[in-house]
Coordinates of C-alpha atoms and ligand atoms in Angstrom, one line a residue:
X1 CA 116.7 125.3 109.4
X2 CA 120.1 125.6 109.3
X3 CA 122.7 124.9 112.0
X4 CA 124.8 127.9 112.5
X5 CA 128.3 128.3 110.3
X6 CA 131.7 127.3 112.1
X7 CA 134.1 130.2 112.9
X8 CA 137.7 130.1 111.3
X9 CA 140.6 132.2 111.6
X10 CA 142.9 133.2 108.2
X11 CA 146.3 134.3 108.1
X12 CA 145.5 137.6 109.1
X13 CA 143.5 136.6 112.0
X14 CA 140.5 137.8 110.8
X15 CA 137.5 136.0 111.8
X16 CA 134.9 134.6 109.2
X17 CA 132.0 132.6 108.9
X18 CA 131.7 129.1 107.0
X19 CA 128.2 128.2 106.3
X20 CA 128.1 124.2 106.0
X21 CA 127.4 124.0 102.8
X22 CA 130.5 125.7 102.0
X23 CA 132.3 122.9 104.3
X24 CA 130.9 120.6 102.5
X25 CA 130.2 121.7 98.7
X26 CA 130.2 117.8 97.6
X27 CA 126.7 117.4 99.4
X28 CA 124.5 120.3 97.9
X29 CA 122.0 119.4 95.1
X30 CA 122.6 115.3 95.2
X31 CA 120.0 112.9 96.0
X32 CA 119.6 110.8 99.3
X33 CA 116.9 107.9 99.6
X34 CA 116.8 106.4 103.3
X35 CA 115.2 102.7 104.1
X36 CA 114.1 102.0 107.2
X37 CA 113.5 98.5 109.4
X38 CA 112.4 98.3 112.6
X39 CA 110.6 100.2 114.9
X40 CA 109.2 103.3 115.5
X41 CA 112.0 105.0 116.9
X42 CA 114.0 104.0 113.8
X43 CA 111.2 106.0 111.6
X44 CA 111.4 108.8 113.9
X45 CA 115.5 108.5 113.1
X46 CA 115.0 108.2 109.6
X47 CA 113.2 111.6 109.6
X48 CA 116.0 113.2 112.3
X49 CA 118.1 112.0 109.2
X50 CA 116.2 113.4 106.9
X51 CA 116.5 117.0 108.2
X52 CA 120.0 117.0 108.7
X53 CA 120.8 115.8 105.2
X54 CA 118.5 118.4 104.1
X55 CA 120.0 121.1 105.7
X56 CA 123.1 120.6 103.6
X57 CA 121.5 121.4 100.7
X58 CA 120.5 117.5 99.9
X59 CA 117.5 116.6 98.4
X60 CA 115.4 113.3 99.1
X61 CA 113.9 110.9 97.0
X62 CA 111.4 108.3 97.3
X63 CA 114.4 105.5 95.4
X64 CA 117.6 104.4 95.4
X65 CA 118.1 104.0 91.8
X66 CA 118.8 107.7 91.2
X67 CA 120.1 108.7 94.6
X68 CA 123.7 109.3 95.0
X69 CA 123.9 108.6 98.7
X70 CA 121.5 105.4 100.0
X71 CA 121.4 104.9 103.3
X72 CA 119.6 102.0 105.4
X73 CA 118.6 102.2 108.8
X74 CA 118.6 99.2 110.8
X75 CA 117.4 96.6 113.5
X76 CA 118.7 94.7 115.5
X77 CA 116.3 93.1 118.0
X78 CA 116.2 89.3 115.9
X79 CA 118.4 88.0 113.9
X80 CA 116.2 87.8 111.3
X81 CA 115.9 91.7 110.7
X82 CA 119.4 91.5 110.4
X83 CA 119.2 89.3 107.6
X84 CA 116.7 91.6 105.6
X85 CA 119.4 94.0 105.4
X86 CA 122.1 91.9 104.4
X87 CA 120.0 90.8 101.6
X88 CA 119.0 94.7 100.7
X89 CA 122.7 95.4 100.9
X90 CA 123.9 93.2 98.6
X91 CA 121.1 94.6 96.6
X92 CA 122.4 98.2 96.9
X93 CA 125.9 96.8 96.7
X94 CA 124.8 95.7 92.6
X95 CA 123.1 98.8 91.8
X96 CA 126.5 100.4 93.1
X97 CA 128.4 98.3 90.9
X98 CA 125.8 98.8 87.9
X99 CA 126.9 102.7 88.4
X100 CA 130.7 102.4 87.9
X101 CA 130.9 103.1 91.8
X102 CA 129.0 106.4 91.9
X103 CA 127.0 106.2 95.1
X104 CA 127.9 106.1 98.6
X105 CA 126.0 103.4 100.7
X106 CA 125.6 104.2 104.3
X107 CA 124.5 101.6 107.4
X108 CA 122.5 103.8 109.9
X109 CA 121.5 103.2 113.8
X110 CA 121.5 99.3 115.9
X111 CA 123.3 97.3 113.4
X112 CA 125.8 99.8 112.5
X113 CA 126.6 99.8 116.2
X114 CA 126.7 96.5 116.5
X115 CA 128.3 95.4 114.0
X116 CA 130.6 97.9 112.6
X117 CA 133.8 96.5 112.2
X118 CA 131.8 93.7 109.8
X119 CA 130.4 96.0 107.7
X120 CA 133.6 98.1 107.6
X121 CA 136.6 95.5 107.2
X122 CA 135.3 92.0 106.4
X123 CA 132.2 92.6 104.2
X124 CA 133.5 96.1 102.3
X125 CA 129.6 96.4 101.6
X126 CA 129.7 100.2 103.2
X127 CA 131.4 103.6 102.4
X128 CA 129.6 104.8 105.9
X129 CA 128.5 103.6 109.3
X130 CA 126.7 105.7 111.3
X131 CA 125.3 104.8 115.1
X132 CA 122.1 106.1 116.2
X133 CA 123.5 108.7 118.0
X134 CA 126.0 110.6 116.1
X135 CA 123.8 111.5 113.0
X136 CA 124.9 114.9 113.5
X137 CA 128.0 113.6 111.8
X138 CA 126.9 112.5 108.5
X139 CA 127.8 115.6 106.6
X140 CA 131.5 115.3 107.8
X141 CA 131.4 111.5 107.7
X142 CA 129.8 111.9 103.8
X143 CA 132.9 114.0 103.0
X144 CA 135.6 111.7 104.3
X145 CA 133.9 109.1 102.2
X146 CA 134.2 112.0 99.0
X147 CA 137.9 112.0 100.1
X148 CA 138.2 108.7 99.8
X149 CA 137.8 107.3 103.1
X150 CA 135.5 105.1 105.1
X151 CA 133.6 106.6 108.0
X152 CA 132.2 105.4 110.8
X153 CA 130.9 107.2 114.3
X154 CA 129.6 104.7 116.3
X155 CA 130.1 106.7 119.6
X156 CA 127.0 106.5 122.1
X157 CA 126.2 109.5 124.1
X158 CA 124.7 110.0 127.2
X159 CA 122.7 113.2 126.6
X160 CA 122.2 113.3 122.7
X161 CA 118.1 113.6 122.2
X162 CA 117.9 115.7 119.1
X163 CA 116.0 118.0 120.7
X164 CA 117.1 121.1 118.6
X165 CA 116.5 119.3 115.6
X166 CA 113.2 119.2 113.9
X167 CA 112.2 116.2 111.7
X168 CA 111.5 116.5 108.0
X169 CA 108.9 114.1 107.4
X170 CA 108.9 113.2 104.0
X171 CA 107.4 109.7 103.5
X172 CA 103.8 110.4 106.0
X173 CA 100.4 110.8 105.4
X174 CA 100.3 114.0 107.1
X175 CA 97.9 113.2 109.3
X176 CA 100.0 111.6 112.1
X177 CA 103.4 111.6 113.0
X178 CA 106.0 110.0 115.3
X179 CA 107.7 112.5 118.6
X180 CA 110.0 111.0 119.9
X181 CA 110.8 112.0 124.0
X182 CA 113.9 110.1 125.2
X183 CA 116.5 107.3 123.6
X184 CA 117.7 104.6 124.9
X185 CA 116.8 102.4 127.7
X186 CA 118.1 101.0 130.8
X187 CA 116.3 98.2 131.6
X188 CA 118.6 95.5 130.4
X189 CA 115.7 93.0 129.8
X190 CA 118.1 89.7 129.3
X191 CA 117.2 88.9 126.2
X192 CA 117.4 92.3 124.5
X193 CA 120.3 94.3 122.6
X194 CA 118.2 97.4 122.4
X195 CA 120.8 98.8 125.6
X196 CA 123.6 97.7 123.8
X197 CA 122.5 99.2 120.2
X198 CA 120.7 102.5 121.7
X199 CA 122.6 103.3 125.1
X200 CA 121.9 104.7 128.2
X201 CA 118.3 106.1 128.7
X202 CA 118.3 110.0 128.8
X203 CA 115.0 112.2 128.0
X204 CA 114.5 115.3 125.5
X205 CA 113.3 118.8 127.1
X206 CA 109.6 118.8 127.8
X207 CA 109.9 122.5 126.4
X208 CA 111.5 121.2 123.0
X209 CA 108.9 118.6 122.9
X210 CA 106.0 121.0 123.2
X211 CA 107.5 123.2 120.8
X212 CA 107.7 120.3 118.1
X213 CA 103.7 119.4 118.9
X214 CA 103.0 122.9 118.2
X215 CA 104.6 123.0 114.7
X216 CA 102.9 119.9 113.8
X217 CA 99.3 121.4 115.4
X218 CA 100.0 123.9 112.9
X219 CA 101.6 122.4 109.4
X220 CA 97.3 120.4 110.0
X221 CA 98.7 117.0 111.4
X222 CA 95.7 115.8 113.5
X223 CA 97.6 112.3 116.1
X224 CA 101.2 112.3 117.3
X225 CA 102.7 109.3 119.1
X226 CA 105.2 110.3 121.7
X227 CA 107.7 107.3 121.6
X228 CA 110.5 105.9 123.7
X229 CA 112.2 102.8 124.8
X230 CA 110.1 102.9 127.8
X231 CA 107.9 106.2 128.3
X232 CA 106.9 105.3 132.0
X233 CA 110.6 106.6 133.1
X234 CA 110.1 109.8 130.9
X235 CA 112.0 112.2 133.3
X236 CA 113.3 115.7 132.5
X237 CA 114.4 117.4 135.5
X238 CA 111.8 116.0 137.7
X239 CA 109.1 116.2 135.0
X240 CA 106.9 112.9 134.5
X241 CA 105.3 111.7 131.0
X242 CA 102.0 111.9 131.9
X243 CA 102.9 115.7 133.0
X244 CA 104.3 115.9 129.4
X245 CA 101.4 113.8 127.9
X246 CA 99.2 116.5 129.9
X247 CA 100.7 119.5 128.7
X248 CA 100.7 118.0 125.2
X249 CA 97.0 116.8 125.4
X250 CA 96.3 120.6 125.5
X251 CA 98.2 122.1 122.7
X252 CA 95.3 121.5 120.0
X253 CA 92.2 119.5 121.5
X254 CA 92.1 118.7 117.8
X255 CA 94.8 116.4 118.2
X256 CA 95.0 112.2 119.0
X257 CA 97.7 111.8 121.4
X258 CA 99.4 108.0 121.3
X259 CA 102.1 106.4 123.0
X260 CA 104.3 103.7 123.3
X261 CA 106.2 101.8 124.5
X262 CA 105.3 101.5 128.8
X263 CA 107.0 98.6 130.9
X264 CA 104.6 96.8 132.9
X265 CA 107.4 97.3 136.4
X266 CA 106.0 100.9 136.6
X267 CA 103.5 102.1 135.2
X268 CA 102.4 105.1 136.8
X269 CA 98.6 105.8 138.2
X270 CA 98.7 109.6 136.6
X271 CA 98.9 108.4 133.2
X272 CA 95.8 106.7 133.6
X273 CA 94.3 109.4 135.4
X274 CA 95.3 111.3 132.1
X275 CA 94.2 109.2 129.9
X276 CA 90.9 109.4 131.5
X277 CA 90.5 113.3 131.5
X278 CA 91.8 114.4 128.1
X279 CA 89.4 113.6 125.5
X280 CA 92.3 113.9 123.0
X281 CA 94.9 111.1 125.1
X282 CA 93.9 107.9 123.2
X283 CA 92.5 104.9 125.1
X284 CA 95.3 102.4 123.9
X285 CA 98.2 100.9 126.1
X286 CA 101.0 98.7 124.2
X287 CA 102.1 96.6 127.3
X288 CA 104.5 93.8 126.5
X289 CA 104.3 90.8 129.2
X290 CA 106.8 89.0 127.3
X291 CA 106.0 85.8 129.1
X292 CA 103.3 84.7 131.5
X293 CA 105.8 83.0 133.7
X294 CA 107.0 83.8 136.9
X295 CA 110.1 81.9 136.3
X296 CA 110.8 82.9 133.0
X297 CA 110.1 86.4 133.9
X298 CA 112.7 86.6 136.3
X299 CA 115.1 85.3 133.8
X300 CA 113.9 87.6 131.5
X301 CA 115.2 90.5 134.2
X302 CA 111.8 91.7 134.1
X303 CA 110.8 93.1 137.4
X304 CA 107.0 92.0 137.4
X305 CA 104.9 88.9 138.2
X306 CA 101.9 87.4 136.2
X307 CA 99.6 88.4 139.3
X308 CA 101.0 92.0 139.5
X309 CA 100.7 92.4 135.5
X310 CA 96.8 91.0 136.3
X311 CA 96.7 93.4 138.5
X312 CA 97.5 96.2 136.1
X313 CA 95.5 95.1 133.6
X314 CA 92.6 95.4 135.9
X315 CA 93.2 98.6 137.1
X316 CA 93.6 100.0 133.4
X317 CA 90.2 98.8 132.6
X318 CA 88.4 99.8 135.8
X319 CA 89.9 103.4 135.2
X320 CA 89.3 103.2 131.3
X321 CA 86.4 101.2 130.3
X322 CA 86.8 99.7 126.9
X323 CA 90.6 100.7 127.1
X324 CA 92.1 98.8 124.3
X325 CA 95.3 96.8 125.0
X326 CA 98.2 95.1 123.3
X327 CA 101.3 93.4 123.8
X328 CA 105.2 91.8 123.2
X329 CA 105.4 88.0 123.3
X330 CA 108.3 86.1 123.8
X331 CA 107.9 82.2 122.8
X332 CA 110.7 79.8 123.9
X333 CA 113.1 81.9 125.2
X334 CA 115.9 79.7 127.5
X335 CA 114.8 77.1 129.4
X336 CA 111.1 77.7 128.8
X337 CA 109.2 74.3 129.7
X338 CA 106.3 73.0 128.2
X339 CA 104.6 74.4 131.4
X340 CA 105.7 77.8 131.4
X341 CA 104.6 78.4 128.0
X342 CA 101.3 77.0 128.5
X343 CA 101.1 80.0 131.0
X344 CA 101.6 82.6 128.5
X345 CA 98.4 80.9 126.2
X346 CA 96.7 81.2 129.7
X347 CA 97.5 85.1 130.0
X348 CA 96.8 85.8 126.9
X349 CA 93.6 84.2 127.5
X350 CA 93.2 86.0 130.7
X351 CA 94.2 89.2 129.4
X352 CA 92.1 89.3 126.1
X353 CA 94.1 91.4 124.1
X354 CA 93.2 93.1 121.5
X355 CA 96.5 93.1 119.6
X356 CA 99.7 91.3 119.8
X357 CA 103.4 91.4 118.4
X358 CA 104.6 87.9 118.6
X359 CA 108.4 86.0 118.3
X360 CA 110.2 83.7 118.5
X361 CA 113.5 83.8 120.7
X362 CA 116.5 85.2 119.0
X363 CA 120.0 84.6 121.0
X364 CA 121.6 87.6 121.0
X365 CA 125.3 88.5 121.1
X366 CA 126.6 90.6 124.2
X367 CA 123.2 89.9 126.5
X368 CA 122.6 88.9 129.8
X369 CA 121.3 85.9 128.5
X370 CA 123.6 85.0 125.5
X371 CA 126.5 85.2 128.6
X372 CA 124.0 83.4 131.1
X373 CA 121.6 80.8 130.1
X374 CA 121.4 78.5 127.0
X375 CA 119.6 78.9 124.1
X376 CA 117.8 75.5 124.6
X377 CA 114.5 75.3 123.0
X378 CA 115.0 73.4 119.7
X379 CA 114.1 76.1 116.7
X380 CA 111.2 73.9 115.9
X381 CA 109.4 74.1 119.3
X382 CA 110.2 77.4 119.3
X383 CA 108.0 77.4 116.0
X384 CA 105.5 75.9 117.3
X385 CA 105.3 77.3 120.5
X386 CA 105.0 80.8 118.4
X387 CA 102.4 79.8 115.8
X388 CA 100.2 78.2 119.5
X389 CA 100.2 81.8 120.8
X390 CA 99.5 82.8 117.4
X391 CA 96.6 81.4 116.8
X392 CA 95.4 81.7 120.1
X393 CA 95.7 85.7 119.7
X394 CA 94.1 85.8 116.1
X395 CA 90.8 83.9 117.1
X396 CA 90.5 86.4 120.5
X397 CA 91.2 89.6 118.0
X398 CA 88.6 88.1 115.9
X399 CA 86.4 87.7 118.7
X400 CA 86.3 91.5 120.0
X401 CA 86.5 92.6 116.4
X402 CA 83.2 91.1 116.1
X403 CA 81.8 92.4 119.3
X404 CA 82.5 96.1 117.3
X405 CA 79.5 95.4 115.0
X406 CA 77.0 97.8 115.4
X407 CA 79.6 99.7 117.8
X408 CA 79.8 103.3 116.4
X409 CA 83.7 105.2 117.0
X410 CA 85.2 107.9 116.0
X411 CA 88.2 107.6 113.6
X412 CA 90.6 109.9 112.0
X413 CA 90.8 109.4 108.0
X414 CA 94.7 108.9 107.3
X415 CA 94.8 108.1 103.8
X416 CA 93.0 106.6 100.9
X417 CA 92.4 102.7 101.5
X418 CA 95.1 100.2 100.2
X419 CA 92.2 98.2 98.2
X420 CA 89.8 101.0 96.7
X421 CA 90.5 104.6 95.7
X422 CA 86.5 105.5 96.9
X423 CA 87.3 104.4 100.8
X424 CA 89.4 105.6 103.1
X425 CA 90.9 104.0 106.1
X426 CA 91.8 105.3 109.9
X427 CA 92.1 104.3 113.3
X428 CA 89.8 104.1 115.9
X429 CA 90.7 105.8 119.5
X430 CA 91.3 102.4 120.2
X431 CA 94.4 102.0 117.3
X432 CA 91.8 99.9 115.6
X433 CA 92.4 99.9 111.3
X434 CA 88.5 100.9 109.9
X435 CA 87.9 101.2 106.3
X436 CA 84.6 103.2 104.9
X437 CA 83.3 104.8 101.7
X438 CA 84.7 108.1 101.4
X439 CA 81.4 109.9 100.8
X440 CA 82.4 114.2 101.7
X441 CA 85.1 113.2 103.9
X442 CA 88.9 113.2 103.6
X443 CA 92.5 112.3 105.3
X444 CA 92.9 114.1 108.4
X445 CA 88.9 114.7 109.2
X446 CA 87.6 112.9 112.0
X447 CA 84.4 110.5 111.2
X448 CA 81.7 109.6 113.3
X449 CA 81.6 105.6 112.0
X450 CA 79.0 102.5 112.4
X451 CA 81.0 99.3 112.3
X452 CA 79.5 96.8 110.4
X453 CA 81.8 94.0 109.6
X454 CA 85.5 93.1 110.9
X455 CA 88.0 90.2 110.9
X456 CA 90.7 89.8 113.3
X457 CA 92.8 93.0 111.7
X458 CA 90.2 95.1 109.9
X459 CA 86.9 96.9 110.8
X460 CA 84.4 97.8 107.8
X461 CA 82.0 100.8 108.8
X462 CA 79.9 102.9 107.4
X463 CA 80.7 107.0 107.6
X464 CA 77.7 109.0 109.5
X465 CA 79.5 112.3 110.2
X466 CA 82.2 114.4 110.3
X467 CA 82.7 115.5 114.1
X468 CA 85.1 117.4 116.3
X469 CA 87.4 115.6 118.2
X470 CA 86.8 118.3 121.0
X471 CA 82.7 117.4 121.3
X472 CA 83.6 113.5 121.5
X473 CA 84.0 111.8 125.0
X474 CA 86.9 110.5 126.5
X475 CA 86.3 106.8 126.8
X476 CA 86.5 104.6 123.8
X477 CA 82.7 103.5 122.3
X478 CA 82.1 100.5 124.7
X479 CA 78.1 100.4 123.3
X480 CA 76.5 103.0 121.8
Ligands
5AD501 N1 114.2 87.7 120.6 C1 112.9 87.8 120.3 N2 112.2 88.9 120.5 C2 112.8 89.9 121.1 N3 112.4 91.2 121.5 C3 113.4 91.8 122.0 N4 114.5 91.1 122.0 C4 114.2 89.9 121.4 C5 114.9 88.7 121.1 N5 116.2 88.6 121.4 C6 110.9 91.6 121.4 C7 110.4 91.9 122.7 C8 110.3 93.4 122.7 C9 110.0 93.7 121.2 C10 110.3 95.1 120.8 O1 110.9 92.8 120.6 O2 109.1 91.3 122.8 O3 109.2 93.9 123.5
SF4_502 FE1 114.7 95.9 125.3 FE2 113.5 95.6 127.7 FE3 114.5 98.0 127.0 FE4 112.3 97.1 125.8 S1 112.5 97.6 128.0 S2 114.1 98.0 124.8 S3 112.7 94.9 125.7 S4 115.7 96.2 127.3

């Protein structure tokens, strides 16, 4: 798709069109290679990214060592992400010089807002820095760089969603792919830079949403996630996400729907009454607690208590039965206490989840916390703290993974598996990896499966049919 040409006036005062390319000649037929870190918003970027580069005439590729434009989209959440790009900087910075200087290297979304003037003035590493919302700019930013300039757009907007752009998704399985429905978040949890890096919250059209399900029903892909900072305050003119969850769930009852990420403060009954009636809404909720302590919780800036999370937990399964869960865990973030953190191993016990991201605390510049409290838990009990929960969460994952033997689910094939070329692997409704023997079936088919083996990230089963999503039940295979 391309955007429309700019209007200019001559001389004469004639009025004529300039299609972009022409505007910028120095972009058509070159190479472009994005990495990405961090989450799934940032893939979803990469691929908003991807289209607009396209547009212009630019072709990708799956390298950097014949691309004349490199770009790396980054995280900013720990300090430790950071660091992987540093280190793949200085990596692109040697191919640059290995090339006499031909290739422009471009820092894309939280760290190029963050950190802009570094990259810019003190490090020299970049040609470009671009912030997550003002990709639109790249092909003017691209040719400042041609005219010898740096460039750098690290202006946050309140209503920019992309909306009118579709993705080109170019590194996929297509099978599944990533929506996104709104940027940015406004919940200023203290510990987190995402509201500094990705700005005020503000959600796409529900119309342009539907309208990018459709072409996705209809280039074969079979699961979308709908993703956001926080999905619960989804709102577009007074319309709700599990209105837009609804309206998607009926576009293709051939299609998984998934989401993430939902803040425990709010979480709507009418997306679990959704999730219950569509057959096609997936029976997984990613719902970080962070910490199990009340204390902490409210130093965290995190609206909830452990008995109100309970609560919710509770609710989800008595609406969902064998609704799969996981969650965001926080260990030794300020002032914690010995205490306190034994109250997260407790919840986690409580909670049983089936999945869990887990870090340590990372003190982060401009945060409610950085300005407030003191990053006081020494790095090693931090460590250990983490590895506890660890542990903790592995042997319980291990645990219901082998309450799945003899369990029988249905899961979509998304690719060939990593270890054989005769399996394939999938998820089941329940985000659950499975691996199987291939047998007739193939990526994108959904497989009736008999699980027959697991450890606390993989399930082994054996194929018994290919199936319809549409003639499956709603709820998850508690026993079959
Ligand atoms: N340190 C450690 N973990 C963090 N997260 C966000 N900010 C930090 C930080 N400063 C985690 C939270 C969040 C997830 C995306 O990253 O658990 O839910
Ligand atoms: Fe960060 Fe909290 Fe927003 Fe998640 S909800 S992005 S943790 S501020």
């Amino acid at each position: 798709m391309l955007l429309a040409g700019i209007f200019l006036k001559c001389n004469h005062n004639h009025t004529f069109t300039v299609s972009p390319e022409t505007r910028y000649p120095v972009l058509r037929d070159r190479n472009f290679f994005i990495e990405t870190y961090g989450c799934q918003m940032n893939f979803a970027d990469s691929e908003i990214v991807n289209s607009i580069m396209v547009d212009r005439g630019m072709k990708p590729t799956d390298t950097p060592d014949d691309a004349s434009v490199v770009f790396i989209n980054t995280c900013s959440i720990r300090d430790n992400a950071e660091q992987k790009v540093w280190n793949r900087l200085n990596h692109f910075r040697s191919l640059k010089k290995k090339r006499n200087g031909d290739m422009v290297i471009g820092v894309l979304g939280c760290m190029a807002e963050r950190l802009r003037e570094k990259f810019l003035e003190k490090e020299k590493l970049v040609d470009i820095v671009v912030g997550p919302d003002a990709y639109r700019d790249i092909p003017k930013l691209l040719a400042e760089v041609e005219d010898g300039r740096k460039a750098v757009n690290v202006i946050l907007s309140q209503e920019e969603t992309y909306a009118d752009i579709t993705p080109v998704r170019t590194t996929g399985n297509g099978v599944s792919a990533f929506v996104s429905v709104m940027r940015g978040c406004d919940n200023m949890c203290s510990f987190c830079v995402v509201p500094f890096t990705r700005g005020r919250e503000r959600s796409r059209p529900v119309e342009s949403v539907i309208d990018e399900f459709q072409q996705l029903s209809d280039a074969g892909y079979k699961e979308v996630t709908l993703l956001g900072q926080n999905v619960n305050s989804y709102n577009h003119n007074g319309r709700d996400f599990a209105e837009l969850m609804y309206r998607c769930s009926l576009i293709n009852p051939e299609m998984r729907i998934r989401f993430s990420t939902s803040h425990p403060k709010d979480f709507p009954d009418e997306f679990l009454h959704v999730m219950r009636e569509r057959h096609n809404v997936c029976n997984y909720i990613h719902i970080p607690v962070q910490s199990g302590n009340n204390t902490v919780l409210e130093r965290m800036k995190r609206p909830y208590t452990r008995e109100a999370y309970l609560e919710l937990i509770d609710k989800m399964r008595s609406m969902i039965p064998g609704v799969s869960l996981s969650t965001d865990i926080i260990a030794g973030f300020c002032g914690e206490t010995e205490e306190q953190h034994e109250e997260t191993l407790d919840i986690i016990e409580r909670v049983r989840y089936d999945m869990a991201y887990m870090f340590a605390y990372s003190e982060r510049e401009r945060t409610l916390a950085h300005r407030k409290y003191e990053d006081d838990v020494p790095e090693e009990v931090k460590k250990r703290r983490l590895s506890e929960i660890i542990s903790l969460q592995h042997g319980i994952a291990a645990e219901l993974n082998q309450q799945e033997i003899g369990r029988r689910h249905i899961v979509l094939a998304e690719g060939t598996s990593k270890r054989s070329e005769d399996q394939l692997s999938g998820r089941t409704d329940t985000n659950k990896m499975v691996i199987f023997d291939k047998g007739v079936c193939k990526a994108g088919d959904y497989v009736e499966v008999e699980i027959f083996d697991a450890t606390s990230a993989t399930l082994k089963g054996k194929a018994l049919s290919k199936v319809l999503l549409s003639d499956t039940s709603p709820f998850p295979a508690v026993a079959l």
